[in-house]
Tab-separated table of C-alpha atoms in Angstrom:
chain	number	residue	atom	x	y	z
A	256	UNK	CA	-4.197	15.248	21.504
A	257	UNK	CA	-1.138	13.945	21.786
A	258	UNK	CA	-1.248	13.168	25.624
A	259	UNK	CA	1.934	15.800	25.933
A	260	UNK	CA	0.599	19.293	26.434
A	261	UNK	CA	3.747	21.175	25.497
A	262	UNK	CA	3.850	18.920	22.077
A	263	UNK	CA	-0.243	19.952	21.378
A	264	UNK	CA	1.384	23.678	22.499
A	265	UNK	CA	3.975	23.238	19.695
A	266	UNK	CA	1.973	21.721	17.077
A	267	UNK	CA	-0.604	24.632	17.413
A	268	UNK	CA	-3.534	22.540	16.950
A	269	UNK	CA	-4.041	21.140	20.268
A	270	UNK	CA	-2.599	17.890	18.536
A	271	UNK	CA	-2.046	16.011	15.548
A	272	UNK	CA	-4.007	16.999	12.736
A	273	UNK	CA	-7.306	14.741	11.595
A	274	UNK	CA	-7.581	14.502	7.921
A	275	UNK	CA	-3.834	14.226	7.366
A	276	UNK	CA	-0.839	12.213	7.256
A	277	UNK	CA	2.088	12.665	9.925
A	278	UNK	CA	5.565	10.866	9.745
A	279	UNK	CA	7.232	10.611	13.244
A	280	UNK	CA	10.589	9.625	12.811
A	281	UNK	CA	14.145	9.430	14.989
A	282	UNK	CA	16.590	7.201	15.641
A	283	UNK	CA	15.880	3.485	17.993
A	284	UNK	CA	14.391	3.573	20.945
A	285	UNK	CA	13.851	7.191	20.662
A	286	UNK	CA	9.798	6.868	22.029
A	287	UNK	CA	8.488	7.185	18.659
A	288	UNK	CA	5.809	4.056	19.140
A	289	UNK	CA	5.608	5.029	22.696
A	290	UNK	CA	4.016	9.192	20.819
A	291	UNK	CA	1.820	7.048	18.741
A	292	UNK	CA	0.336	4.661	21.316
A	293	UNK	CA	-0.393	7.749	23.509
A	294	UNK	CA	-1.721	9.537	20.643
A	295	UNK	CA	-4.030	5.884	20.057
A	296	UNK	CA	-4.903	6.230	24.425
A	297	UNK	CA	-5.796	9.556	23.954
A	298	UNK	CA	-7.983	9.213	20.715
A	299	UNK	CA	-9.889	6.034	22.639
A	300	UNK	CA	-10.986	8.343	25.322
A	301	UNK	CA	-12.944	10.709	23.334
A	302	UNK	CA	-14.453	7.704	21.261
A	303	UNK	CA	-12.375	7.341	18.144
A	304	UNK	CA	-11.324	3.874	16.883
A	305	UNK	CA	-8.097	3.411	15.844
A	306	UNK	CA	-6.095	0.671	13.888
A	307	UNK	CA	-2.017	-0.433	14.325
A	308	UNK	CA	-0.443	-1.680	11.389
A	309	UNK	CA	2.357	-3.613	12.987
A	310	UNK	CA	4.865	-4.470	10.190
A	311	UNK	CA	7.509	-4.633	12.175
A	312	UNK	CA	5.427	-7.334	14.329
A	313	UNK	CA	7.508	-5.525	17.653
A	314	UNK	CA	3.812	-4.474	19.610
A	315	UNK	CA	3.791	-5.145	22.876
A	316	UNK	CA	0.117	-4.976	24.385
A	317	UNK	CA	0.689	-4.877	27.912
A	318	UNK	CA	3.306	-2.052	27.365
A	319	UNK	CA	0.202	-0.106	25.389
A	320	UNK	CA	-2.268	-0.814	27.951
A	321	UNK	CA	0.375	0.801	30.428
A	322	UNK	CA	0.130	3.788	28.305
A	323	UNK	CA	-3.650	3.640	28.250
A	324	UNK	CA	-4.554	1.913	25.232
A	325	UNK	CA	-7.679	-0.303	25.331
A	326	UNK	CA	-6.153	-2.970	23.658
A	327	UNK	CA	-9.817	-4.536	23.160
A	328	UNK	CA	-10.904	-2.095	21.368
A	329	UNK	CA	-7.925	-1.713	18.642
A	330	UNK	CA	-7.619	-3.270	15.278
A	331	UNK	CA	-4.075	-4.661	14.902
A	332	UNK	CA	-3.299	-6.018	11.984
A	333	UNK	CA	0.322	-7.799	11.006
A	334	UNK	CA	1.084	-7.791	7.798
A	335	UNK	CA	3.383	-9.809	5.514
A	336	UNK	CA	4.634	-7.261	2.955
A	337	UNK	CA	4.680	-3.767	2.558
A	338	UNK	CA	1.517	-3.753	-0.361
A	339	UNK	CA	-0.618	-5.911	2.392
A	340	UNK	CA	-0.133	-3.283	4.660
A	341	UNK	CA	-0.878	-0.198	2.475
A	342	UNK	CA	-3.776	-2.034	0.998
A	343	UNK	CA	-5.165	-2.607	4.743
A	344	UNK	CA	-4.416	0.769	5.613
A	345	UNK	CA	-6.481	1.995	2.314
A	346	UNK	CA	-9.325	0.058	3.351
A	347	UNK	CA	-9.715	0.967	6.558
A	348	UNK	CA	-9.422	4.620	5.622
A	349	UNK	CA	-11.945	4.243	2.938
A	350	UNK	CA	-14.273	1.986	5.191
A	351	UNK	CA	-14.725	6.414	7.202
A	352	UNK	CA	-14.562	3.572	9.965
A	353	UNK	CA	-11.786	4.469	11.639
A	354	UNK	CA	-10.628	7.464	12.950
A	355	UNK	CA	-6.730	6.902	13.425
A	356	UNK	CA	-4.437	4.633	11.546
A	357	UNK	CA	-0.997	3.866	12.808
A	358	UNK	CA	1.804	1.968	10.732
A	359	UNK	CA	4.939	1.102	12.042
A	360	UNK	CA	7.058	1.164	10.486
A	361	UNK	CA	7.813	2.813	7.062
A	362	UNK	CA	11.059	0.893	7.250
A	363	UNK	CA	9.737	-2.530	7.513
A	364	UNK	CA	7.339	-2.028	4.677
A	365	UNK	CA	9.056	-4.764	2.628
A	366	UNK	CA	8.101	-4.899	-0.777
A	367	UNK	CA	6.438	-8.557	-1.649
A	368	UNK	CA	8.803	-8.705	-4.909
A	369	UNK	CA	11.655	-8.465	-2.089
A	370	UNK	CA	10.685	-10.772	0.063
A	371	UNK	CA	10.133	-13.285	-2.859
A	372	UNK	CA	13.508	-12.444	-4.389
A	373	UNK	CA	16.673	-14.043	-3.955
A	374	UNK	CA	19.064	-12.757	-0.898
A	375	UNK	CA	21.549	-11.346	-2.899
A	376	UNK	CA	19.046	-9.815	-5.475
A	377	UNK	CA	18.934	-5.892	-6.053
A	378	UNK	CA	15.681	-3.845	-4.728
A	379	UNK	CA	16.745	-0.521	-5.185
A	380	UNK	CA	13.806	1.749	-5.113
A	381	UNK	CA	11.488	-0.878	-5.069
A	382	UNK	CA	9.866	0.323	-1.575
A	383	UNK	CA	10.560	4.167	-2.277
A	384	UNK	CA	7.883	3.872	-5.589
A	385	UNK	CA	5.763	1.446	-3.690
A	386	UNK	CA	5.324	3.878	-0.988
A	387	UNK	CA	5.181	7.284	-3.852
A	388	UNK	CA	2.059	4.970	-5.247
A	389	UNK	CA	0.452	4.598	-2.309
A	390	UNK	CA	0.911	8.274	-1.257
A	391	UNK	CA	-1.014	9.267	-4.391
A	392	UNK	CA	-3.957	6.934	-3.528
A	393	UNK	CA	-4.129	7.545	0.431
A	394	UNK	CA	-4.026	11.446	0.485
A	395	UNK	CA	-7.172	12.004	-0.882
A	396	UNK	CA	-8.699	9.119	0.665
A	397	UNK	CA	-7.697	10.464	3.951
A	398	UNK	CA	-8.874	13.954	3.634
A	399	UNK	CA	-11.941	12.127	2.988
A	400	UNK	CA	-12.649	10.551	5.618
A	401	UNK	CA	-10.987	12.679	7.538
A	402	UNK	CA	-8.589	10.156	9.197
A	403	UNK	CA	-5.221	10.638	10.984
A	404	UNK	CA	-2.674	8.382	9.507
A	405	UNK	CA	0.958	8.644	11.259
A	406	UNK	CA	3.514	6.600	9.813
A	407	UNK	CA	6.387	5.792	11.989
A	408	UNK	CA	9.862	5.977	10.611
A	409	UNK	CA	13.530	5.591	11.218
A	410	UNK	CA	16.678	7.517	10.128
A	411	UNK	CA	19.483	6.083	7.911
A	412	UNK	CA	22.213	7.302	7.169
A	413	UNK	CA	23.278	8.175	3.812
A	414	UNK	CA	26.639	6.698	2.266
A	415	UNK	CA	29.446	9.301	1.050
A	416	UNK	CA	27.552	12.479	2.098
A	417	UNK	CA	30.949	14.992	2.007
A	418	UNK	CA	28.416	18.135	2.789
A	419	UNK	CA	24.968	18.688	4.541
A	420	UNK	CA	23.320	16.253	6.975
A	421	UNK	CA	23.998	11.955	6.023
A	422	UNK	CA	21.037	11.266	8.105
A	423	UNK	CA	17.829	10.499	6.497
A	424	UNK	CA	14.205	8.635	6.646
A	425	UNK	CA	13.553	5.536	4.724
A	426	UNK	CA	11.209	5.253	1.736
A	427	UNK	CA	12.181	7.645	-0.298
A	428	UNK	CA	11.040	10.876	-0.478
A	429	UNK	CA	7.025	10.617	-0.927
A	430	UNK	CA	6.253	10.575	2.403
A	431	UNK	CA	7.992	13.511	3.290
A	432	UNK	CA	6.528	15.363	0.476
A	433	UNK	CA	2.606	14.190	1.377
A	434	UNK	CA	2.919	14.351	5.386
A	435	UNK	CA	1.801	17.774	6.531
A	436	UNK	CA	3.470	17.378	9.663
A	437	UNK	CA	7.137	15.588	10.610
A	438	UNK	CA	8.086	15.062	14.188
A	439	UNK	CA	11.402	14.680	14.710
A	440	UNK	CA	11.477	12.590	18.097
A	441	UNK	CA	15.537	12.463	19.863
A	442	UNK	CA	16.694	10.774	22.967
């Protein structure tokens, strides 16, 4: 469950699939972490265990626990770069250890060749095939072990888009290609 019965209504479900991945992505401050640690509250009543990947190193534990989160009882793990945190999230999911995997977020999956490189030097596409690699190893993994991995992500906006929407998700497009469902969370 989601811990929103209208959203469980919506997805058809009764919640987020097990078994899959799910991107949740908006704009700042839009409650995307806020969906994912209910999600996590809701999975810790009915027994799962559940890990947060916190690349962005933004989680606030007494703000979970307000939302019901046993923070005792969750794996959080802090990465460095953006192949640490894959590689922990492949782990866990191949460990059939834990039941939901959280990893916020997509955008601050740096890639280790980036954060070695010079300021000025150019990355481009670096963290899009980073992320298209790990994709490929993770989706069968996950149906597997029948794990729910949501990956939270944030919209950009694209530069000299004359027709069609500028706004898009960072990473590339792997993620939106493996995730069987996208939540698109608004203000």
């Amino acid at each position: 469950s989601t811990g929103s019965l209208s959203l469980d209504i919506a997805l058809g479900a009764g919640g987020l699939p097990f078994g899959r991945i799910v991107e949740i992505y908006g704009p700042e401050s839009s409650g995307k972490t806020t969906l994912t640690l209910q999600v996590v509250a809701e999975a810790q009543k009915i027994g799962k265990t559940c890990a947060f990947i916190d690349a962005e190193h933004a989680l606030d534990p007494v703000y979970a626990g307000k939302l019901g989160v046993d923070i005792d009882n969750l794996l959080v793990s802090q990465p460095d770069t953006g192949e640490q945190a894959l590689e922990i999230a492949d782990a866990l999911t191949r460990s059939g250890a834990v039941d939901v995997i959280i990893i916020d977020s997509v955008a601050a999956l740096t890639p280790k060749a980036e954060i070695e490189g010079e300021m000025g030097d150019s990355h481009m596409g670096l963290q899009a095939r980073m992320l298209s690699q790990a994709m490929r190893k993770l989706t069968a993994n996950i149906k597997n072990s029948n794990t729910l991995m949501i990956f939270i992500n944030q919209i950009r906006m694209k530069i000299g888009v004359m027709f069609g929407n500028p706004k898009t998700t960072t990473g590339g497009n792997a993620l939106k290609f493996y995730a069987s469902v996208r939540l698109d969370i608004r203000r």
